Coordinates of C-alpha atoms and ligand atoms in Angstrom, one line a residue:
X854 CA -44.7 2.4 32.1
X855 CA -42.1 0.0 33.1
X856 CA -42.5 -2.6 30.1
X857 CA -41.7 0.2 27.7
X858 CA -38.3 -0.6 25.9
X859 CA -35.5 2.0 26.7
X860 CA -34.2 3.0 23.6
X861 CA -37.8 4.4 22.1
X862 CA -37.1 7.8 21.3
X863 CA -39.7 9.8 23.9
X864 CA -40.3 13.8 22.1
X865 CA -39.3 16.1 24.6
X866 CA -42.1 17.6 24.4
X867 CA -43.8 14.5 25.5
X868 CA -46.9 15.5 27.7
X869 CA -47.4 12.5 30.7
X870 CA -51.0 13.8 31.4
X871 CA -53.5 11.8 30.2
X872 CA -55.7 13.0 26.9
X873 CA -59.1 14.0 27.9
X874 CA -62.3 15.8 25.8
X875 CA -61.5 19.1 27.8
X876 CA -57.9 19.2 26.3
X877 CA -58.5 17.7 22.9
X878 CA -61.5 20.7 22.7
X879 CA -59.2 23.2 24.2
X880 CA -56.0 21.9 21.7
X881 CA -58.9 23.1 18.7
X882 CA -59.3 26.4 20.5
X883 CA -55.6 27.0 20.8
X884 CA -55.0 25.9 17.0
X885 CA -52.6 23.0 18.1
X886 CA -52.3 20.3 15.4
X887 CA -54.4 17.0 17.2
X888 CA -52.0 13.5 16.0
X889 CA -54.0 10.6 16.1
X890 CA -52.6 7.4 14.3
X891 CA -54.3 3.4 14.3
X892 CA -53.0 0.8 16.4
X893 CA -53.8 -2.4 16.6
X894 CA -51.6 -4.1 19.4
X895 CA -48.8 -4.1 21.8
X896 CA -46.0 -2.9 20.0
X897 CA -47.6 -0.3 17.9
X898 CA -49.7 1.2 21.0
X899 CA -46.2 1.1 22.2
X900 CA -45.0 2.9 19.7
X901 CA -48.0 5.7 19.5
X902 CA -47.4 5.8 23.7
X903 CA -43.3 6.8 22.8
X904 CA -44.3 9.3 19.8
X905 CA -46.8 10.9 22.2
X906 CA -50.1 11.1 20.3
X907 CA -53.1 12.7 21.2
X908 CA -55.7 10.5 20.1
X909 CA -55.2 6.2 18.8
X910 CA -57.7 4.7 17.4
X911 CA -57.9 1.3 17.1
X912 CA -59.7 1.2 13.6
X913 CA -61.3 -1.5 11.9
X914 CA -58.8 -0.8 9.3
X915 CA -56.7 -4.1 11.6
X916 CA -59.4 -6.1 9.7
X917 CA -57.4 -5.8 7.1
X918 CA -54.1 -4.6 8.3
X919 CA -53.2 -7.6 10.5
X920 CA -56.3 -9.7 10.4
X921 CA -55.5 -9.9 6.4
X922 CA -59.1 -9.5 5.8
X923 CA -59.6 -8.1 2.3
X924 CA -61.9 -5.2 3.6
X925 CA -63.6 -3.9 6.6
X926 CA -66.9 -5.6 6.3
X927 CA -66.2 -8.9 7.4
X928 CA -64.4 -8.6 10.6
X929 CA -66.4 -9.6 14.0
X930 CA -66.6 -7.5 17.1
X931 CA -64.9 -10.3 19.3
X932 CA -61.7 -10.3 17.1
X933 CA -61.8 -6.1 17.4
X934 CA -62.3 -6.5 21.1
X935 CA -59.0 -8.5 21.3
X936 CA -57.3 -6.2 19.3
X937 CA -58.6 -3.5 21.6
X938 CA -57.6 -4.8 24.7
X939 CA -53.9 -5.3 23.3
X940 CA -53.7 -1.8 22.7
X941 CA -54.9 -0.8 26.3
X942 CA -52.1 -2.8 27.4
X943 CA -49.5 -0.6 26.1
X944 CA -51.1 2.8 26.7
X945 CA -51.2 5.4 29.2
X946 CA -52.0 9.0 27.7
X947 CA -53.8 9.2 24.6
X948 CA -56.9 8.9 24.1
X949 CA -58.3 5.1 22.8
X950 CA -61.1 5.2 20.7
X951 CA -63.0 2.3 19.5
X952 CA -64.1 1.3 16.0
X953 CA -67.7 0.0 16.2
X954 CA -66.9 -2.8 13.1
X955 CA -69.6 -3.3 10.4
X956 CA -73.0 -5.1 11.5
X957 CA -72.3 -4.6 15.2
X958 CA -74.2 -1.3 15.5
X959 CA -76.8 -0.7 12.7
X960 CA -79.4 -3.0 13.8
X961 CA -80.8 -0.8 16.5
X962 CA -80.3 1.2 19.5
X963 CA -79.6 -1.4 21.6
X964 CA -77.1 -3.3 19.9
X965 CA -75.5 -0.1 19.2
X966 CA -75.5 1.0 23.3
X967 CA -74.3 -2.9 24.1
X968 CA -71.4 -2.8 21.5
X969 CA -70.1 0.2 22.5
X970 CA -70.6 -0.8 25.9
X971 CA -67.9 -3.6 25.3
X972 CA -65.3 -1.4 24.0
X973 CA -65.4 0.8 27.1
X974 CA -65.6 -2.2 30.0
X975 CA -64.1 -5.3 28.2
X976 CA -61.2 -3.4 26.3
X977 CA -60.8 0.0 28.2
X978 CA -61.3 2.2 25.3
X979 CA -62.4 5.9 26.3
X980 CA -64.4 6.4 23.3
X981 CA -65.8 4.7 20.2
X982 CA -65.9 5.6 16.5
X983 CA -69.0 5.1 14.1
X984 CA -69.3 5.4 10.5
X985 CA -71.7 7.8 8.2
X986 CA -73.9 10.2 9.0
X987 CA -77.4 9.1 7.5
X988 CA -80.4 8.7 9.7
X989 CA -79.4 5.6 10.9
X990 CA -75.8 6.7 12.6
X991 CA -77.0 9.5 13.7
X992 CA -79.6 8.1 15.7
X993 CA -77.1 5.2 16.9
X994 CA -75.0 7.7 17.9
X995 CA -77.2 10.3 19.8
X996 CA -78.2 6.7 21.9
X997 CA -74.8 6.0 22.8
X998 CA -73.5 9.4 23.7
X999 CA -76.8 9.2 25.9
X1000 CA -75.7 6.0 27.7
X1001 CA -72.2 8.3 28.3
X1002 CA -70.3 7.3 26.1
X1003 CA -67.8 9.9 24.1
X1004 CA -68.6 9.1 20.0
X1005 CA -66.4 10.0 16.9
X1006 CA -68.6 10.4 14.1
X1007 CA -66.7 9.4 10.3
X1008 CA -68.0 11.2 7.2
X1009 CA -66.6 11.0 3.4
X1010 CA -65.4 7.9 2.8
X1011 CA -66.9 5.7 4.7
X1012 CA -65.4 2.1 3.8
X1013 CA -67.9 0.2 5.9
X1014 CA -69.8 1.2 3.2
X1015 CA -67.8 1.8 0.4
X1016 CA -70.0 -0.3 -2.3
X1017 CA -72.9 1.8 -1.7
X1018 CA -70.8 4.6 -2.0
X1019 CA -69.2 3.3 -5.3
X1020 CA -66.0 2.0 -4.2
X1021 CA -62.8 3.4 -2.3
X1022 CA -63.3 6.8 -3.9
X1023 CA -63.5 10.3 -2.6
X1024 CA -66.5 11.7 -1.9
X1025 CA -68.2 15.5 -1.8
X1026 CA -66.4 15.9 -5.4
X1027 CA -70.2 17.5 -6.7
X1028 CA -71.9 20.4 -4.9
X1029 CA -74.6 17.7 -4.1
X1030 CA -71.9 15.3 -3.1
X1031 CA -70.2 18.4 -0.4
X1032 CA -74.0 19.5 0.7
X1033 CA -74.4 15.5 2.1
X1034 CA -71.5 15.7 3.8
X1035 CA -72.4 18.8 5.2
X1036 CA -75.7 17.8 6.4
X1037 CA -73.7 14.6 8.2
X1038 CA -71.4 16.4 10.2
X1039 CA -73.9 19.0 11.5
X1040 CA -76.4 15.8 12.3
X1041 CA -73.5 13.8 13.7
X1042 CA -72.0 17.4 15.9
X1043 CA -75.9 17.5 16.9
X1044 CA -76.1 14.0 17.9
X1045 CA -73.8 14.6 20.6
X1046 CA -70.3 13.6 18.9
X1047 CA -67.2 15.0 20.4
X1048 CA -64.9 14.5 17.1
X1049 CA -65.2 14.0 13.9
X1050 CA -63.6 11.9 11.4
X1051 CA -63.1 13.9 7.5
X1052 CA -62.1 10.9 5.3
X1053 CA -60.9 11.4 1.2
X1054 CA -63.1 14.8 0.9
X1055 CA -62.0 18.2 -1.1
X1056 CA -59.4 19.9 1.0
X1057 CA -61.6 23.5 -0.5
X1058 CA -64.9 21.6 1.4
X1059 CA -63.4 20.8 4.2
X1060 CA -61.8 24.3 4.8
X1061 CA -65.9 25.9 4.3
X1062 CA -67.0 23.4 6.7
X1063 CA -64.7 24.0 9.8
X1064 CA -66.2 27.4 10.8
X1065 CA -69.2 25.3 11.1
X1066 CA -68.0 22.9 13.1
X1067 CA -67.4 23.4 17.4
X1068 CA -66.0 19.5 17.4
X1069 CA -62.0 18.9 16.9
X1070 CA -62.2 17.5 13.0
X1071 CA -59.5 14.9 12.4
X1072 CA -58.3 14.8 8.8
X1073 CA -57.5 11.8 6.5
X1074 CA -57.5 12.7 2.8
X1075 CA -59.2 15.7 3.6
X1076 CA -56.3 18.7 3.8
X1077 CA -54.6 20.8 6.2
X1078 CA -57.9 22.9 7.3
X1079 CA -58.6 20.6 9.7
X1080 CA -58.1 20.5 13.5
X1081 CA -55.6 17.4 13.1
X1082 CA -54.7 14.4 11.2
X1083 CA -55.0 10.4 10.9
X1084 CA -53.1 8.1 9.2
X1085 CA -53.1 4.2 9.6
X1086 CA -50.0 2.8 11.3
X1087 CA -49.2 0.3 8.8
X1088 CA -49.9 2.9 5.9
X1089 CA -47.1 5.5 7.4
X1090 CA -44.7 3.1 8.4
X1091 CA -44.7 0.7 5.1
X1092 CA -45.9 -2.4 6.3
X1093 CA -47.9 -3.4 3.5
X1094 CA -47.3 -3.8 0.1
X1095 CA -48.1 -0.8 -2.6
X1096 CA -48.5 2.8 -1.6
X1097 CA -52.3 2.8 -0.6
X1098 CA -54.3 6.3 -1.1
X1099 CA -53.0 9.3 -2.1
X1100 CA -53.4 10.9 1.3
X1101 CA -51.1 8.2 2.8
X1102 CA -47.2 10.0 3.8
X1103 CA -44.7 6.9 4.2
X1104 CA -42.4 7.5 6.8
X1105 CA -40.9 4.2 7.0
X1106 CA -40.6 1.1 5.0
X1107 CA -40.6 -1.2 7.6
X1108 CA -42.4 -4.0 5.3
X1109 CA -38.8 -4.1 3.2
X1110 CA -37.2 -4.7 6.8
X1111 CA -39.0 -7.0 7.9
X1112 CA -38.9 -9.4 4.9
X1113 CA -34.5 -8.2 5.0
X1114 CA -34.6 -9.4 8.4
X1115 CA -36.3 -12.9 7.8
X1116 CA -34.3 -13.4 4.8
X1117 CA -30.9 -12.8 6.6
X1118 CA -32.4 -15.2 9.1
X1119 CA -33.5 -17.9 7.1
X1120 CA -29.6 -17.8 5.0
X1121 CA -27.4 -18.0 8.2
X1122 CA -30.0 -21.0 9.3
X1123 CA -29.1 -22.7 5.8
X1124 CA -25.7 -22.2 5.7
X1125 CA -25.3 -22.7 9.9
X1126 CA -24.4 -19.0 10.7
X1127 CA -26.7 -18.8 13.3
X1128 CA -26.6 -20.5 16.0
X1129 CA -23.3 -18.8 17.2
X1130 CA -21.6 -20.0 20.2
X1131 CA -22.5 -16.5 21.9
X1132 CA -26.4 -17.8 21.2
X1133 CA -25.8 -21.1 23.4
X1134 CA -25.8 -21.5 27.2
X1135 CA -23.1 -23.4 28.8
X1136 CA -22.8 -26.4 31.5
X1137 CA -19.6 -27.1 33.5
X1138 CA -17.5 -29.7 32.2
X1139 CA -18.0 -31.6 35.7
X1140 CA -21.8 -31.6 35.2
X1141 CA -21.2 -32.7 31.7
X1142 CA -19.4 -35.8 32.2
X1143 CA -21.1 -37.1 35.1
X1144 CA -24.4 -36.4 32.4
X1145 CA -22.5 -38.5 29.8
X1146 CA -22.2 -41.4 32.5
X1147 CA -25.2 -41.2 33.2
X1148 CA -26.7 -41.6 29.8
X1149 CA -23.9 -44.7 29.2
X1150 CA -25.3 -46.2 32.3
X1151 CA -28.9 -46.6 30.9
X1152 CA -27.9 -46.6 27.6
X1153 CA -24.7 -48.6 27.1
X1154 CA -25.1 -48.5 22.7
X1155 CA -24.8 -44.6 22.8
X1156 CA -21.7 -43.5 21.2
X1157 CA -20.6 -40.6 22.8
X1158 CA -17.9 -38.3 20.8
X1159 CA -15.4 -37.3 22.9
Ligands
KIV879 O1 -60.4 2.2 10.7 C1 -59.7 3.1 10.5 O2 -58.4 3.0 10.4 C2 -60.3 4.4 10.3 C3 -59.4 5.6 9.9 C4 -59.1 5.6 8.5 C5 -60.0 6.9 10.3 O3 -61.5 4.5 10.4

């Protein structure tokens, strides 16, 4: 892509074809670690483009990650959409899923089918992601994969959901609590899903469930057993403040920059660092005086220094 900035460090390994089901499938068969990571607009599609990711998803997590929303539950699908199409924008070989946000696909069939429908001709996504595997998901997303369109199912912690579920906790901690999730992945990998999401589960549950399981599984909180892992942009790179879970890695603490950066900007504005003359633009001294004449002319009061 032309728009992407020079100095991005590209892997050399860097694959330029596209991400498709085939090769994500064929990536589980072959043992290769599947990356996905969130992104929620230009710069960190960008970013995830450069890195060379196999899947992004733009999660509903950018409800709260740069929507400042304090959970999940509130955020509309027509703010998600925008977000969505942003990412599109800077993309060109992973794989976009979708994150069908709270409300916009429980009601029925229909207004499941339609909402994906949005992410795939208004934004551009390839896929979408629902969350839980109860009766109700499942069913939304057997319709959905039947209009043809790929679905991620999301088990464990689901925070759509997370008061019914107790809070931002991990889940499958019991036998009974591991048996449910069980039962959702098989219904979801039934249903017609292509991936599955593992979030904040038992690494030792996980690890008995994968031999059941023909669908890439994409980890977050839920081990190394998995077929590959997730991890929310602004979680790995440290734009937020405190850690988050304990599955979260920081790579970066980009957050401490970016306040660094303003700060330094704000002081040289005080004190009149910044503007330097390098940061001006110039007119010929010619041009300049016959502007100062010009100025007396209409306005014969103005002082002018000289
Ligand atoms: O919205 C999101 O970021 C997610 C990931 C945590 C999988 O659903």
């Amino acid at each position: 892509m032309s728009s992407m900035p020079s100095n991005m460090p590209v892997p050399s390994d860097a694959s330029t074809l596209p991400m498709t089901l085939p090769r994500l499938l064929e990536k589980k068969r072959m043992r290769e670690p599947i990356v996905m990571v969130t992104a929620y607009d230009y710069p960190s599609a960008l970013a995830a483009e450069a890195a060379a990711v196999d899947l992004v998803l733009m999660g509903d997590s950018g409800a709260m990650t740069v929507l400042g929303y304090p959970s999940t539950v509130a955020v509309e699908l027509d703010e998600l959409l925008v977000l969505a199409r942003a990412v599109r924008r800077g993309l060109k070989t992973p794989f976009l899923v979708g994150d069908l946000p709270f409300g916009s696909y429980e009601v029925s069939d229909e207004q499941a089918v339609q909402t994906a429908m949005r992410f795939i001709k208004e934004a551009g996504c390839d896929a979408v992601k629902l969350e839980g595997g109860g009766e109700t998901p499942v069913a939304r997303a057997r319709a959905i994969v039947r209009a043809g369109i790929p679905v991620m199912g999301h088990v464990g912690l689901t925070p759509q959901t997370s008061t019914a579920l107790g809070g931002y906790k991990a889940q499958g901690r019991s036998a009974a609590g591991a048996n449910r999730i069980a039962r959702e992945a098989l219904a979801l990998q039934e249903a017609g899903c292509f991936s599955l999401v593992f979030e904040a589960i038992p690494s030792d549950v996980a690890q008995e469930l994968m031999p059941h399981l023909g669908v890439p599984v994409i980890g977050i909180g839920a081990g190394p057993a998995v077929d590959g892992q997730v991890l929310v942009f602004h979680d790995l790179l440290g734009i937020r403040e405190g850690l988050g879970a304990r599955f979260v890695k920081r790579y970066a603490n980009l957050l401490d920059d970016m306040i660094a950066g303003v700060a330094a900007y704000a002081a040289d504005v005080r004190d009149r660092t910044y503007p330097g003359p390098e940061h001006g633009y110039s007119i010929d001294e010619s041009e300049l005086a016959d502007f100062r004449a010009t100025l007396a002319e209409h306005d014969p009061g103005i002082a002018h220094p000289v």
